[in-house]
PDB file of C-alpha atoms and ligand atoms in Angstrom:
ATOM      1  CA  MET A  29     -16.328   5.279 -11.456  1.00 63.00           C
ATOM      2  CA  LYS A  30     -14.131   6.576  -9.019  1.00 94.00           C
ATOM      3  CA  LYS A  31     -11.410   5.051  -7.360  1.00 98.00           C
ATOM      4  CA  ILE A  32      -9.507   6.865  -4.463  1.00 98.00           C
ATOM      5  CA  ILE A  33      -6.281   4.633  -3.867  1.00 98.00           C
ATOM      6  CA  LEU A  34      -3.978   4.756  -0.939  1.00 98.00           C
ATOM      7  CA  LEU A  35      -0.499   3.927  -1.244  1.00 98.00           C
ATOM      8  CA  GLY A  36       2.881   3.956   0.453  1.00 98.00           C
ATOM      9  CA  TYR A  37       5.201   1.937   2.370  1.00 98.00           C
ATOM     10  CA  MET A  38       4.363  -1.018   4.606  1.00 97.00           C
ATOM     11  CA  GLY A  39       3.800   0.256   8.225  1.00 96.00           C
ATOM     12  CA  CYS A  40       2.265   3.650   6.782  1.00 97.00           C
ATOM     13  CA  GLY A  41      -1.255   2.917   7.972  1.00 97.00           C
ATOM     14  CA  LYS A  42      -3.348   2.176   4.791  1.00 98.00           C
ATOM     15  CA  SER A  43      -5.289  -0.156   6.046  1.00 97.00           C
ATOM     16  CA  THR A  44      -6.347   1.748   9.131  1.00 97.00           C
ATOM     17  CA  ILE A  45      -6.623   4.980   7.326  1.00 98.00           C
ATOM     18  CA  ALA A  46      -8.758   3.209   4.621  1.00 98.00           C
ATOM     19  CA  ASN A  47     -11.277   1.422   7.142  1.00 98.00           C
ATOM     20  CA  LYS A  48     -11.703   4.850   8.950  1.00 98.00           C
ATOM     21  CA  LEU A  49     -12.144   6.622   5.600  1.00 98.00           C
ATOM     22  CA  SER A  50     -14.504   4.169   4.399  1.00 98.00           C
ATOM     23  CA  ASN A  51     -16.934   4.738   7.348  1.00 98.00           C
ATOM     24  CA  CYS A  52     -16.713   8.429   7.248  1.00 98.00           C
ATOM     25  CA  ILE A  53     -17.397   8.624   3.641  1.00 98.00           C
ATOM     26  CA  GLU A  54     -19.569   5.677   2.999  1.00 98.00           C
ATOM     27  CA  ILE A  55     -17.323   4.160   0.278  1.00 98.00           C
ATOM     28  CA  PRO A  56     -16.588   0.582   0.483  1.00 98.00           C
ATOM     29  CA  PHE A  57     -12.859  -0.211   0.903  1.00 98.00           C
ATOM     30  CA  VAL A  58     -11.087  -3.281  -0.805  1.00 98.00           C
ATOM     31  CA  ASP A  59      -7.516  -4.202   0.567  1.00 98.00           C
ATOM     32  CA  LEU A  60      -5.376  -5.422  -2.531  1.00 98.00           C
ATOM     33  CA  ASP A  61      -3.669  -7.939  -0.022  1.00 98.00           C
ATOM     34  CA  LYS A  62      -6.804  -9.354   1.207  1.00 98.00           C
ATOM     35  CA  LYS A  63      -8.064  -9.919  -2.273  1.00 98.00           C
ATOM     36  CA  ILE A  64      -4.664 -11.578  -3.410  1.00 98.00           C
ATOM     37  CA  GLU A  65      -4.900 -13.841  -0.252  1.00 98.00           C
ATOM     38  CA  GLU A  66      -8.436 -14.721  -1.292  1.00 98.00           C
ATOM     39  CA  LYS A  67      -7.720 -15.455  -4.647  1.00 98.00           C
ATOM     40  CA  ALA A  68      -4.449 -17.755  -3.893  1.00 98.00           C
ATOM     41  CA  ASN A  69      -6.367 -19.379  -0.761  1.00 98.00           C
ATOM     42  CA  LEU A  70      -3.160 -18.742   0.702  1.00 98.00           C
ATOM     43  CA  SER A  71      -1.839 -16.133   3.244  1.00 97.00           C
ATOM     44  CA  ILE A  72       0.598 -13.376   1.616  1.00 97.00           C
ATOM     45  CA  ASN A  73       3.750 -15.267   3.600  1.00 95.00           C
ATOM     46  CA  ALA A  74       2.463 -18.738   2.221  1.00 97.00           C
ATOM     47  CA  ILE A  75       2.502 -17.192  -1.298  1.00 97.00           C
ATOM     48  CA  PHE A  76       5.926 -15.816  -1.111  1.00 97.00           C
ATOM     49  CA  GLU A  77       7.130 -19.294   0.247  1.00 96.00           C
ATOM     50  CA  LYS A  78       5.267 -21.626  -1.820  1.00 97.00           C
ATOM     51  CA  HIS A  79       5.319 -19.539  -5.137  1.00 97.00           C
ATOM     52  CA  GLY A  80       7.899 -16.845  -4.621  1.00 97.00           C
ATOM     53  CA  GLU A  81       7.712 -13.327  -5.117  1.00 97.00           C
ATOM     54  CA  ILE A  82       7.293 -12.868  -8.971  1.00 98.00           C
ATOM     55  CA  TYR A  83       4.052 -14.790  -8.827  1.00 98.00           C
ATOM     56  CA  PHE A  84       2.740 -12.771  -6.016  1.00 98.00           C
ATOM     57  CA  ARG A  85       3.564  -9.842  -8.141  1.00 98.00           C
ATOM     58  CA  LYS A  86       1.643 -11.059 -11.063  1.00 98.00           C
ATOM     59  CA  LEU A  87      -1.528 -11.714  -9.517  1.00 98.00           C
ATOM     60  CA  GLU A  88      -0.941  -8.377  -7.495  1.00 98.00           C
ATOM     61  CA  HIS A  89      -1.145  -6.523 -10.787  1.00 98.00           C
ATOM     62  CA  GLN A  90      -3.714  -8.759 -12.167  1.00 98.00           C
ATOM     63  CA  LEU A  91      -6.110  -8.086  -9.336  1.00 98.00           C
ATOM     64  CA  PHE A  92      -5.290  -4.602  -9.164  1.00 98.00           C
ATOM     65  CA  VAL A  93      -6.463  -3.904 -13.184  1.00 98.00           C
ATOM     66  CA  GLU A  94      -9.657  -5.909 -11.945  1.00 98.00           C
ATOM     67  CA  LEU A  95     -10.293  -3.518  -8.914  1.00 98.00           C
ATOM     68  CA  LEU A  96      -9.710  -0.721 -11.364  1.00 98.00           C
ATOM     69  CA  ASN A  97     -12.126  -1.948 -14.121  1.00 96.00           C
ATOM     70  CA  SER A  98     -14.784  -2.849 -11.585  1.00 96.00           C
ATOM     71  CA  PRO A  99     -17.937  -0.664 -11.981  1.00 95.00           C
ATOM     72  CA  GLU A 100     -18.180   0.475  -8.391  1.00 96.00           C
ATOM     73  CA  THR A 101     -16.552   3.715  -6.813  1.00 97.00           C
ATOM     74  CA  LEU A 102     -13.868   2.025  -4.079  1.00 98.00           C
ATOM     75  CA  ILE A 103     -11.150   2.775  -1.821  1.00 98.00           C
ATOM     76  CA  ILE A 104      -8.267   0.578  -2.430  1.00 98.00           C
ATOM     77  CA  GLY A 105      -5.671   0.060  -0.280  1.00 98.00           C
ATOM     78  CA  LEU A 106      -2.364  -1.144  -2.219  1.00 98.00           C
ATOM     79  CA  GLY A 107       0.161  -3.415  -0.786  1.00 98.00           C
ATOM     80  CA  GLY A 108       3.673  -1.382  -0.475  1.00 98.00           C
ATOM     81  CA  GLY A 109       5.388  -2.646  -3.530  1.00 98.00           C
ATOM     82  CA  THR A 110       1.841  -2.551  -5.456  1.00 98.00           C
ATOM     83  CA  PRO A 111       3.090   0.920  -7.451  1.00 98.00           C
ATOM     84  CA  CYS A 112       6.756  -0.301  -8.025  1.00 98.00           C
ATOM     85  CA  TYR A 113       5.960  -3.338 -10.266  1.00 98.00           C
ATOM     86  CA  ALA A 114       4.382  -3.956 -13.489  1.00 98.00           C
ATOM     87  CA  ASN A 115       4.077  -0.436 -14.498  1.00 98.00           C
ATOM     88  CA  ASN A 116       1.411  -0.370 -11.786  1.00 98.00           C
ATOM     89  CA  HIS A 117       2.459   3.457 -11.091  1.00 98.00           C
ATOM     90  CA  GLU A 118       0.962   4.359 -14.539  1.00 98.00           C
ATOM     91  CA  LEU A 119      -2.516   2.894 -13.418  1.00 98.00           C
ATOM     92  CA  LEU A 120      -2.252   5.811 -10.691  1.00 97.00           C
ATOM     93  CA  LYS A 121      -2.860   8.429 -13.557  1.00 96.00           C
ATOM     94  CA  GLU A 122      -5.738   7.004 -15.187  1.00 95.00           C
ATOM     95  CA  LYS A 123      -8.865   8.991 -15.440  1.00 94.00           C
ATOM     96  CA  GLY A 124     -11.421   8.603 -12.562  1.00 96.00           C
ATOM     97  CA  VAL A 125      -8.493   7.398 -10.263  1.00 98.00           C
ATOM     98  CA  VAL A 126      -7.288   9.739  -7.297  1.00 98.00           C
ATOM     99  CA  ALA A 127      -4.173   8.198  -5.951  1.00 98.00           C
ATOM    100  CA  ILE A 128      -3.083   9.286  -2.412  1.00 98.00           C
ATOM    101  CA  TYR A 129       0.530   8.595  -0.829  1.00 98.00           C
ATOM    102  CA  LEU A 130       0.521   8.172   2.799  1.00 98.00           C
ATOM    103  CA  LYS A 131       4.259   9.330   3.523  1.00 98.00           C
ATOM    104  CA  ALA A 132       6.116   8.241   6.839  1.00 98.00           C
ATOM    105  CA  SER A 133       9.456   9.050   8.006  1.00 98.00           C
ATOM    106  CA  ILE A 134      12.073   5.965   8.566  1.00 98.00           C
ATOM    107  CA  ASP A 135      11.747   6.447  11.918  1.00 97.00           C
ATOM    108  CA  THR A 136       7.923   5.928  11.958  1.00 97.00           C
ATOM    109  CA  LEU A 137       8.150   3.373   9.834  1.00 98.00           C
ATOM    110  CA  PHE A 138      10.716   1.152  11.776  1.00 97.00           C
ATOM    111  CA  ASN A 139       8.575   2.112  14.873  1.00 95.00           C
ATOM    112  CA  ARG A 140       5.710   0.720  13.707  1.00 95.00           C
ATOM    113  CA  LEU A 141       7.154  -2.315  11.638  1.00 95.00           C
ATOM    114  CA  SER A 142       9.316  -3.391  14.432  1.00 92.00           C
ATOM    115  CA  LEU A 143       6.346  -4.047  16.565  1.00 90.00           C
ATOM    116  CA  ASN A 144       4.639  -5.556  13.413  1.00 88.00           C
ATOM    117  CA  LYS A 145       6.595  -7.657  11.012  1.00 92.00           C
ATOM    118  CA  SER A 146       5.631 -11.356  11.296  1.00 90.00           C
ATOM    119  CA  LYS A 147       3.321 -11.209   8.560  1.00 89.00           C
ATOM    120  CA  ARG A 148       5.787  -9.131   5.988  1.00 94.00           C
ATOM    121  CA  PRO A 149       7.974 -11.946   4.229  1.00 93.00           C
ATOM    122  CA  LEU A 150      10.076  -8.997   3.364  1.00 94.00           C
ATOM    123  CA  ILE A 151      11.257  -7.895   6.315  1.00 95.00           C
ATOM    124  CA  ALA A 152      10.380 -10.799   8.714  1.00 94.00           C
ATOM    125  CA  ASP A 153      13.565 -12.426   9.487  1.00 93.00           C
ATOM    126  CA  LYS A 154      15.461  -9.021   9.943  1.00 95.00           C
ATOM    127  CA  ASN A 155      16.880  -7.765  13.305  1.00 94.00           C
ATOM    128  CA  ASP A 156      15.945  -4.024  14.102  1.00 93.00           C
ATOM    129  CA  SER A 157      19.772  -2.715  12.726  1.00 93.00           C
ATOM    130  CA  GLU A 158      19.200  -4.624   9.355  1.00 95.00           C
ATOM    131  CA  MET A 159      15.438  -3.489   9.443  1.00 95.00           C
ATOM    132  CA  LYS A 160      16.280   0.291   9.894  1.00 95.00           C
ATOM    133  CA  GLU A 161      19.142  -0.188   6.874  1.00 96.00           C
ATOM    134  CA  PHE A 162      16.606  -1.660   4.860  1.00 97.00           C
ATOM    135  CA  ILE A 163      13.812   0.549   5.371  1.00 97.00           C
ATOM    136  CA  ALA A 164      16.016   3.577   4.325  1.00 97.00           C
ATOM    137  CA  ILE A 165      17.266   1.998   1.149  1.00 97.00           C
ATOM    138  CA  HIS A 166      13.949   0.526  -0.050  1.00 97.00           C
ATOM    139  CA  LEU A 167      11.980   3.606   0.807  1.00 98.00           C
ATOM    140  CA  PHE A 168      14.442   5.559  -1.115  1.00 98.00           C
ATOM    141  CA  GLU A 169      14.273   3.386  -4.145  1.00 98.00           C
ATOM    142  CA  ARG A 170      10.707   3.043  -3.916  1.00 98.00           C
ATOM    143  CA  SER A 171      10.273   6.981  -3.606  1.00 98.00           C
ATOM    144  CA  PHE A 172      10.079   7.559  -7.292  1.00 98.00           C
ATOM    145  CA  TYR A 173       7.151   5.383  -7.772  1.00 98.00           C
ATOM    146  CA  TYR A 174       5.214   6.617  -4.816  1.00 98.00           C
ATOM    147  CA  ASN A 175       5.361  10.079  -5.822  1.00 98.00           C
ATOM    148  CA  GLN A 176       3.907   9.240  -9.088  1.00 97.00           C
ATOM    149  CA  ALA A 177       0.514   9.717  -6.693  1.00 98.00           C
ATOM    150  CA  GLN A 178      -1.233  12.824  -7.265  1.00 97.00           C
ATOM    151  CA  TYR A 179      -1.445  13.921  -3.796  1.00 98.00           C
ATOM    152  CA  LYS A 180       0.488  13.255  -0.515  1.00 98.00           C
ATOM    153  CA  VAL A 181      -0.312  13.481   3.032  1.00 98.00           C
ATOM    154  CA  VAL A 182       2.321  13.188   5.597  1.00 98.00           C
ATOM    155  CA  VAL A 183       1.329  10.752   8.629  1.00 98.00           C
ATOM    156  CA  ASP A 184       3.995  11.502  10.919  1.00 98.00           C
ATOM    157  CA  ASP A 185       2.697  12.373  14.461  1.00 95.00           C
ATOM    158  CA  LYS A 186      -0.750  12.595  13.140  1.00 98.00           C
ATOM    159  CA  THR A 187      -3.674  10.636  14.503  1.00 98.00           C
ATOM    160  CA  ILE A 188      -5.705   8.273  12.215  1.00 98.00           C
ATOM    161  CA  ASP A 189      -8.522  10.979  12.385  1.00 98.00           C
ATOM    162  CA  GLU A 190      -6.108  13.965  11.418  1.00 98.00           C
ATOM    163  CA  VAL A 191      -5.319  11.956   8.377  1.00 98.00           C
ATOM    164  CA  VAL A 192      -8.674  10.814   7.361  1.00 98.00           C
ATOM    165  CA  GLU A 193      -9.399  14.782   7.734  1.00 98.00           C
ATOM    166  CA  ASP A 194      -6.527  15.281   5.395  1.00 98.00           C
ATOM    167  CA  ILE A 195      -7.851  12.984   2.817  1.00 98.00           C
ATOM    168  CA  ILE A 196     -11.369  14.361   3.101  1.00 98.00           C
ATOM    169  CA  THR A 197     -10.309  17.972   2.281  1.00 97.00           C
ATOM    170  CA  ILE A 198      -8.373  16.704  -0.914  1.00 97.00           C
ATOM    171  CA  LEU A 199     -11.137  14.528  -2.010  1.00 96.00           C
ATOM    172  CA  ALA A 200     -13.773  17.708  -1.303  1.00 94.00           C
TER     173      ALA A 200
HETATM  174  C1  S3P B  24       4.792  -5.809   0.390  1.00 93.51           C
HETATM  175  C2  S3P B  24       4.104  -5.237   1.207  1.00 93.51           C
HETATM  176  C3  S3P B  24       2.762  -5.692   1.794  1.00 93.51           C
HETATM  177  C4  S3P B  24       2.302  -6.922   0.848  1.00 93.51           C
HETATM  178  C5  S3P B  24       3.664  -7.894   0.626  1.00 93.51           C
HETATM  179  C6  S3P B  24       4.689  -6.960  -0.364  1.00 93.51           C
HETATM  180  C7  S3P B  24       6.052  -4.967  -0.150  1.00 93.51           C
HETATM  181  O1  S3P B  24       2.046  -4.824   2.085  1.00 93.51           O
HETATM  182  O2  S3P B  24       1.606  -6.508  -0.061  1.00 93.51           O
HETATM  183  O3  S3P B  24       4.077  -8.226   1.691  1.00 93.51           O
HETATM  184  O4  S3P B  24       6.634  -5.087  -1.051  1.00 93.51           O
HETATM  185  O5  S3P B  24       6.279  -3.601   0.396  1.00 93.51           O
HETATM  186  P1  S3P B  24       1.645  -3.855   3.180  1.00 93.51           P
HETATM  187  O6  S3P B  24       2.141  -2.681   2.842  1.00 93.51           O
HETATM  188  O7  S3P B  24       0.029  -3.695   3.504  1.00 93.51           O
HETATM  189  O8  S3P B  24       2.456  -4.071   4.514  1.00 93.51           O
END
């Protein structure tokens, strides 16, 4: 069965877009971060604090594989780091997988993340100038993995509906 995967940096809008897309095309949406939180019975922040990032990445990989192997057609929203660890980027190319990179500029990501960083352990303690530099470097490092996606949708200056329309066109 088909898996539609939305990926991209923190703050690119994966969950918001996936929710709207799910309503439009009537395919259930599963948020990988939520799956991880349910499995660990802890928030993402608490998992990082209590068990560390390596534990988080193992769980992330395990649950991503489980979702890919599930018999249902699903929209899966990845975490920003998912494609960059445990060879997860190779899984994006599997049969039946449609992977879409939601591409946002550094400025877009900075503007969105500066309003909403407390639940994101990688940036929670950074001030504005540290965060801008962090995003620039991190996005550059991660781009190789994000670009493994079959499709790319630029999200800068687009409404949620416009991005969803772009995705529906890809899927048609
Ligand atoms: C992460 C992104 C987060 C979450 C975790 C690590 C990352 O997901 O998986 O905090 O490495 O970029 P969002 O992209 O949904 O914020």
